Amino acid sequence: MNVEEIIKTNQQMPLEKRTLIHLALVVNKIDEEIATVLKPFDISIQQFNVLRILRGQNGKPANLSTINERMVTKMSNTTRLVDKLILKGFVNRTVCLKNRRKVEIVITEGGLNILNKIDGILFEAEKRILKNFDKTELHELNELLNKF
Amino acid sequence: MNVEEIIKTNQQMPLEKRTLIHLALVVNKIDEEIATVLKPFDISIQQFNVLRILRGQNGKPANLSTINERMVTKMSNTTRLVDKLILKGFVNRTVCLKNRRKVEIVITEGGLNILNKIDGILFEAEKRILKNFDKTELHELNELLNKF
DNA sequence: GTACAATAATTGTATATACAAATGTATGTT
DNA sequence: AACATACATTTGTATATACAATTATTGTAC
C-alpha cells in the first residue's frame, strides 16, 4: 500500500501526518473487507460486535452499559442497535428483575447459529488481510500500536 | 493501550484477530482526537479532507471525481458533502464550460482562512497523538503498514 | 417517608452515510 | 444525423449515528 499513490498526492507530507493517514487507509481497507464478509448475512460490523460480546457472556445476560464498554467502536446509541438485532431474532431483551432500570440482553439460538456460520469465513478473511505478515511482524505491529 | 483491558475481555484472542482489533481501536482514538480539534470550527473530518484536497489544487478547480479519488475515506456521496461546504461559504461550485456534465469546485478565501487556522492546532494534535514514537519507530510502523 | 441526586435506558431530532435510480451531457458508431 | 452507450453528478430513500432531552427507577440524606 502506497499512501501517496492512493490519495493521489505528489507533495511529500511530514512523517507524522503520513503515518496517521496511513493508519486510516489501512483500517478503511480492513473494514471494507470485513463488511463484505458480513454483508451476505445482513449484519453490520457493529451488530456483529454486539453479538460476539453476548456470546462471550456464556449465557449470562448483559445490560446496555456492559455491552457499551466492551464494544470496539463505541456507539452513542446501543439501544437501537439492539433493536435491530431483536427484529432479526438474534437477541432477546427483558427488564432486569433486581433493578428495573436495567435490561437484560441475551443472544438467541439463532444468534449463536449465525455467529457460527460467520466464524470460519471471518477467520479466512483475517488471514487474507494479514497474508503478508509473519508472526514476528504481527508482534512488532502490536508493540508499536501499544504506544498509542 | 492494552487491547484486552479496553474491550474488557479475559479470553485470549488469536494474534491475527487481536491485531485487527488493535488497529481499529487506535484509529478510533485518533479520529476522536482529531474530531475534537475540528469541532470548534464546525467542520467534520470528511469536510476537512475535501478542503485540504481543494487547497492542494492551488487554484485549479477540481471536479467531484477528482475529489473522490483523493479522499482518504471514500464517500458514496460527495455532492452533499460539497453542499455543506458551500453553505458554510468555504467552497464555490460552478458548471464546467468545456464539459457541462462536470462541475468545477474551488476553495474560497474563507475556506483557505479556516484551513490556516486549523493547520497549527492539528499539527499540535498530531504530535500529541504520536508523542510516544521516535522517528525510527514511525518509519517502522509505516513499513509494516505498507504490507497491507 | 419525602426530597433530591444518581443511574440506566429510551426517545426525539438533526445530520451523515450507503446504495440505487434518475438526470443530463458527451462520445462513438454506423 | 440518429442511436446507443458511457460518463458525471444529483436525487430519493433507507438506515446509521451523534447528541441532547426525557422517562423511569433506585439510592441516599434528612
Tab-separated table of C-alpha atoms (C1' of nucleotides) in Angstrom, chain A residues 39 63-65 77 79-80 101 103, chain C residues 6-13 19:
chain	number	residue	atom	x	y	z
A	39	LYS	CA	-22.933	-8.415	4.026
A	63	ASN	CA	-27.087	-4.934	30.066
A	64	LEU	CA	-26.542	-1.984	27.778
A	65	SER	CA	-23.698	-0.399	29.706
A	77	ASN	CA	-26.963	4.545	20.851
A	79	THR	CA	-30.499	0.729	22.315
A	80	ARG	CA	-31.330	0.991	18.654
A	101	ARG	CA	-33.775	0.413	35.355
A	103	VAL	CA	-32.357	-4.503	30.808
C	6	DA	C1'	-27.623	9.430	40.551
C	7	DT	C1'	-28.194	5.792	37.332
C	8	DA	C1'	-29.920	3.166	33.089
C	9	DA	C1'	-32.153	3.199	29.239
C	10	DT	C1'	-35.103	5.293	25.757
C	11	DT	C1'	-36.783	8.783	22.650
C	12	DG	C1'	-36.502	12.958	19.660
C	13	DT	C1'	-34.128	15.369	16.347
C	19	DC	C1'	-26.867	2.399	-2.235
